[in-house]
């Protein structure tokens, strides 16, 4: 799986650079925006795994960016950590009401912010941080790439492994073929959506190699979900 991607939205260049430097040092891929409008464009075009969002921004404010992203299905689940000056703190309650997942007041400790980034990603992209994933009798270890079902080790190809990782990170979530293409194959690769069906078929076969129910559900007109 590609490293988690973080979008940094901050109009002060020095702060933006410090955040970018530290996030890249943690192994994340970082995109930057210095105003709210650009942040919306970037986030909707290629939803990142997490957004660090400054409150006071030119053009569209951070709170408005947050509200709009939390209202769109493609970015609703992306964790947002808001940054604000102390004087704006009262307004942060409002920020959390619009769906921000966490916030920090400036001046903040970069180390503390990195810890909160990891906390949010552990919830939204657990496999990227090496956490063991479990669903029913299936366990997946992102570090060793080992998949077990009811105590037996399953053989999965690399694409099926990434597909299963994606499904197991969000049991019950319905993924469209386009979302799976972005997540499993990557944005820059041209693959036909029917390829997704082929690999889901292989994944189902591998998961049921030693018996057990097919845990992958086909949702007509929408895509696939686990459970
Ligand atoms: Ca600002």
Coordinates of C-alpha atoms and ligand atoms in Angstrom, one line a residue:
X1 CA 0.0 0.0 0.0
X2 CA 1.3 3.5 -0.7
X3 CA 2.3 5.5 2.4
X4 CA -0.6 7.5 3.9
X5 CA -1.1 10.9 2.3
X6 CA -1.6 14.1 4.3
X7 CA -2.9 17.4 3.0
X8 CA -1.4 20.4 4.9
X9 CA -3.5 23.6 4.6
X10 CA -1.7 26.6 6.1
X11 CA -1.2 30.1 4.6
X12 CA 1.9 30.9 6.6
X13 CA 4.8 29.5 4.6
X14 CA 7.2 28.8 7.5
X15 CA 4.6 26.8 9.4
X16 CA 3.6 24.9 6.3
X17 CA 7.2 23.9 5.7
X18 CA 7.7 22.8 9.3
X19 CA 4.6 20.6 9.1
X20 CA 5.6 19.2 5.7
X21 CA 9.1 18.5 6.9
X22 CA 7.9 16.6 10.0
X23 CA 5.2 14.7 8.2
X24 CA 7.6 13.6 5.5
X25 CA 10.1 12.5 8.2
X26 CA 7.3 10.3 9.6
X27 CA 7.1 8.6 6.1
X28 CA 3.9 10.3 4.9
X29 CA 3.3 11.7 1.5
X30 CA 2.4 15.4 1.8
X31 CA 0.5 17.8 -0.4
X32 CA 0.2 21.5 0.5
X33 CA -2.3 24.2 0.0
X34 CA -2.0 27.9 1.2
X35 CA -5.7 28.8 0.9
X36 CA -9.1 27.3 1.4
X37 CA -10.1 27.1 -2.2
X38 CA -7.0 25.2 -3.3
X39 CA -7.5 22.9 -0.3
X40 CA -11.1 22.0 -1.5
X41 CA -9.9 21.4 -5.0
X42 CA -7.0 19.2 -4.0
X43 CA -9.0 17.3 -1.4
X44 CA -11.9 16.6 -3.7
X45 CA -9.7 15.6 -6.7
X46 CA -7.7 13.1 -4.7
X47 CA -9.0 12.6 -1.1
X48 CA -6.0 12.4 1.2
X49 CA -5.9 10.1 4.3
X50 CA -5.8 13.0 6.6
X51 CA -6.0 16.8 6.5
X52 CA -4.2 19.3 8.8
X53 CA -6.3 22.4 8.4
X54 CA -5.5 26.0 9.6
X55 CA -8.6 27.9 10.8
X56 CA -7.7 31.4 9.4
X57 CA -7.2 31.1 5.7
X58 CA -7.5 33.4 2.7
X59 CA -10.5 32.9 0.3
X60 CA -12.4 30.1 2.1
X61 CA -12.0 29.8 5.9
X62 CA -10.8 26.6 7.5
X63 CA -14.1 26.0 9.1
X64 CA -15.9 26.3 5.8
X65 CA -13.4 23.9 4.1
X66 CA -14.1 21.5 6.9
X67 CA -17.9 21.8 6.6
X68 CA -17.8 21.3 2.9
X69 CA -15.5 18.3 3.0
X70 CA -17.5 16.6 5.7
X71 CA -20.7 17.1 3.6
X72 CA -19.2 15.2 0.6
X73 CA -19.3 11.4 0.4
X74 CA -15.8 11.2 -1.1
X75 CA -14.2 13.1 1.8
X76 CA -16.6 12.6 4.7
X77 CA -14.4 9.9 6.3
X78 CA -11.1 11.8 5.9
X79 CA -10.0 12.9 9.5
X80 CA -9.4 16.6 9.9
X81 CA -7.2 18.1 12.5
X82 CA -7.8 21.9 12.8
X83 CA -5.2 24.4 13.9
X84 CA -6.2 27.7 15.4
X85 CA -4.8 30.7 17.2
X86 CA -5.7 30.9 20.9
X87 CA -8.1 33.8 20.4
X88 CA -10.2 31.6 18.1
X89 CA -10.5 28.9 20.7
X90 CA -14.1 29.6 21.6
X91 CA -15.0 29.1 18.0
X92 CA -13.4 25.7 18.0
X93 CA -16.5 24.2 19.6
X94 CA -18.2 25.2 16.4
X95 CA -15.3 23.7 14.4
X96 CA -15.9 20.3 16.1
X97 CA -19.6 20.6 15.5
X98 CA -18.9 20.9 11.7
X99 CA -17.1 17.6 11.9
X100 CA -13.4 18.3 12.7
X101 CA -12.0 15.2 14.3
X102 CA -9.4 17.0 16.5
X103 CA -7.9 20.4 17.0
X104 CA -4.7 22.1 18.3
X105 CA -4.2 25.6 19.5
X106 CA -1.2 27.6 18.3
X107 CA 1.5 27.7 19.3
X108 CA 1.3 23.9 19.3
X109 CA 4.0 21.2 19.9
X110 CA 4.9 19.6 16.6
X111 CA 5.6 16.3 18.4
X112 CA 2.1 16.4 19.9
X113 CA 0.6 17.1 16.5
X114 CA 2.4 14.2 15.0
X115 CA 1.1 12.0 17.8
X116 CA -2.5 13.1 17.0
X117 CA -1.9 12.5 13.3
X118 CA -0.9 8.9 14.1
X119 CA -4.0 8.5 16.4
X120 CA -6.3 9.6 13.7
X121 CA -4.6 7.5 11.1
X122 CA -4.7 4.5 13.4
X123 CA -8.5 4.8 13.2
X124 CA -8.8 5.6 9.5
X125 CA -5.8 3.7 8.0
X126 CA -4.8 1.1 10.6
X127 CA -2.9 -1.1 8.2
X128 CA -0.6 1.8 7.2
X129 CA 0.6 1.9 10.8
X130 CA 1.1 -1.8 11.0
X131 CA -1.9 -2.7 13.2
X132 CA -3.3 -6.2 12.9
X133 CA -6.7 -6.2 11.2
X134 CA -9.4 -8.6 12.2
X135 CA -12.8 -9.4 10.7
X136 CA -14.7 -12.5 11.9
X137 CA -12.4 -15.4 11.7
X138 CA -10.0 -13.6 9.3
X139 CA -6.8 -11.8 10.5
X140 CA -4.5 -9.8 8.3
X141 CA -1.0 -8.7 9.4
X142 CA 0.1 -5.7 7.3
X143 CA 3.7 -6.1 8.4
X144 CA 4.2 -9.8 7.5
X145 CA 1.5 -9.8 4.8
X146 CA 0.1 -13.0 6.4
X147 CA -3.6 -13.7 6.1
X148 CA -5.2 -16.3 8.3
X149 CA -8.7 -17.7 8.3
X150 CA -9.9 -19.9 11.1
X151 CA -6.3 -20.7 11.9
X152 CA -5.2 -21.6 8.3
X153 CA -2.9 -19.4 6.3
X154 CA -4.4 -18.2 3.0
X155 CA -2.5 -17.6 -0.2
X156 CA -3.3 -14.2 -1.7
X157 CA -1.7 -12.3 -4.6
X158 CA -0.4 -8.8 -4.0
X159 CA -3.5 -7.1 -5.5
X160 CA -5.9 -9.3 -3.6
X161 CA -3.9 -8.6 -0.4
X162 CA -4.3 -4.8 -0.9
X163 CA -8.0 -5.3 -1.7
X164 CA -8.6 -7.3 1.5
X165 CA -6.6 -4.7 3.5
X166 CA -8.9 -1.9 2.1
X167 CA -12.0 -3.9 2.9
X168 CA -10.8 -4.9 6.4
X169 CA -10.0 -1.3 7.3
X170 CA -13.7 -0.4 6.9
X171 CA -15.9 -3.4 7.4
X172 CA -19.4 -2.7 6.1
X173 CA -18.3 0.3 4.0
X174 CA -19.5 0.0 0.4
X175 CA -16.6 0.8 -2.0
X176 CA -17.3 1.8 -5.6
X177 CA -15.1 0.2 -8.3
X178 CA -13.6 3.7 -8.9
X179 CA -12.7 4.1 -5.2
X180 CA -11.1 0.7 -5.1
X181 CA -9.1 1.5 -8.2
X182 CA -7.8 4.7 -6.6
X183 CA -7.0 3.0 -3.3
X184 CA -5.6 -0.4 -4.5
X185 CA -4.1 0.4 -7.9
X186 CA -3.3 4.1 -7.4
X187 CA -4.6 7.2 -9.2
X188 CA -1.9 7.3 -11.9
X189 CA -2.5 3.9 -13.3
X190 CA -5.0 3.2 -16.0
X191 CA -7.0 0.1 -15.2
X192 CA -10.4 -0.8 -16.4
X193 CA -13.1 -1.1 -13.7
X194 CA -13.8 -4.6 -14.8
X195 CA -10.3 -5.5 -13.5
X196 CA -11.7 -4.8 -10.0
X197 CA -14.3 -7.5 -10.5
X198 CA -11.7 -10.0 -11.6
X199 CA -9.6 -9.4 -8.5
X200 CA -12.6 -9.4 -6.2
X201 CA -13.4 -12.8 -7.7
X202 CA -9.9 -14.1 -7.0
X203 CA -10.0 -12.7 -3.5
X204 CA -13.3 -14.5 -2.8
X205 CA -11.8 -17.7 -4.0
X206 CA -8.7 -17.3 -1.9
X207 CA -10.8 -16.5 1.2
X208 CA -13.0 -19.6 0.8
X209 CA -10.1 -21.9 -0.1
X210 CA -10.6 -23.9 3.1
X211 CA -14.3 -23.4 3.4
X212 CA -16.3 -20.7 5.2
X213 CA -18.8 -18.2 3.9
X214 CA -17.9 -15.6 1.2
X215 CA -17.5 -12.5 3.4
X216 CA -17.5 -10.1 0.4
X217 CA -20.8 -8.7 -0.5
X218 CA -21.7 -7.4 -4.0
X219 CA -23.9 -4.3 -3.7
X220 CA -25.8 -3.9 -6.9
X221 CA -25.2 -0.6 -8.7
X222 CA -22.7 0.5 -6.0
X223 CA -19.8 -1.8 -5.6
X224 CA -18.4 -4.1 -2.9
X225 CA -18.4 -4.3 0.9
X226 CA -17.0 -6.7 3.5
X227 CA -19.7 -8.2 5.6
Ligands
LIG1 CA1 -3.6 31.2 9.1

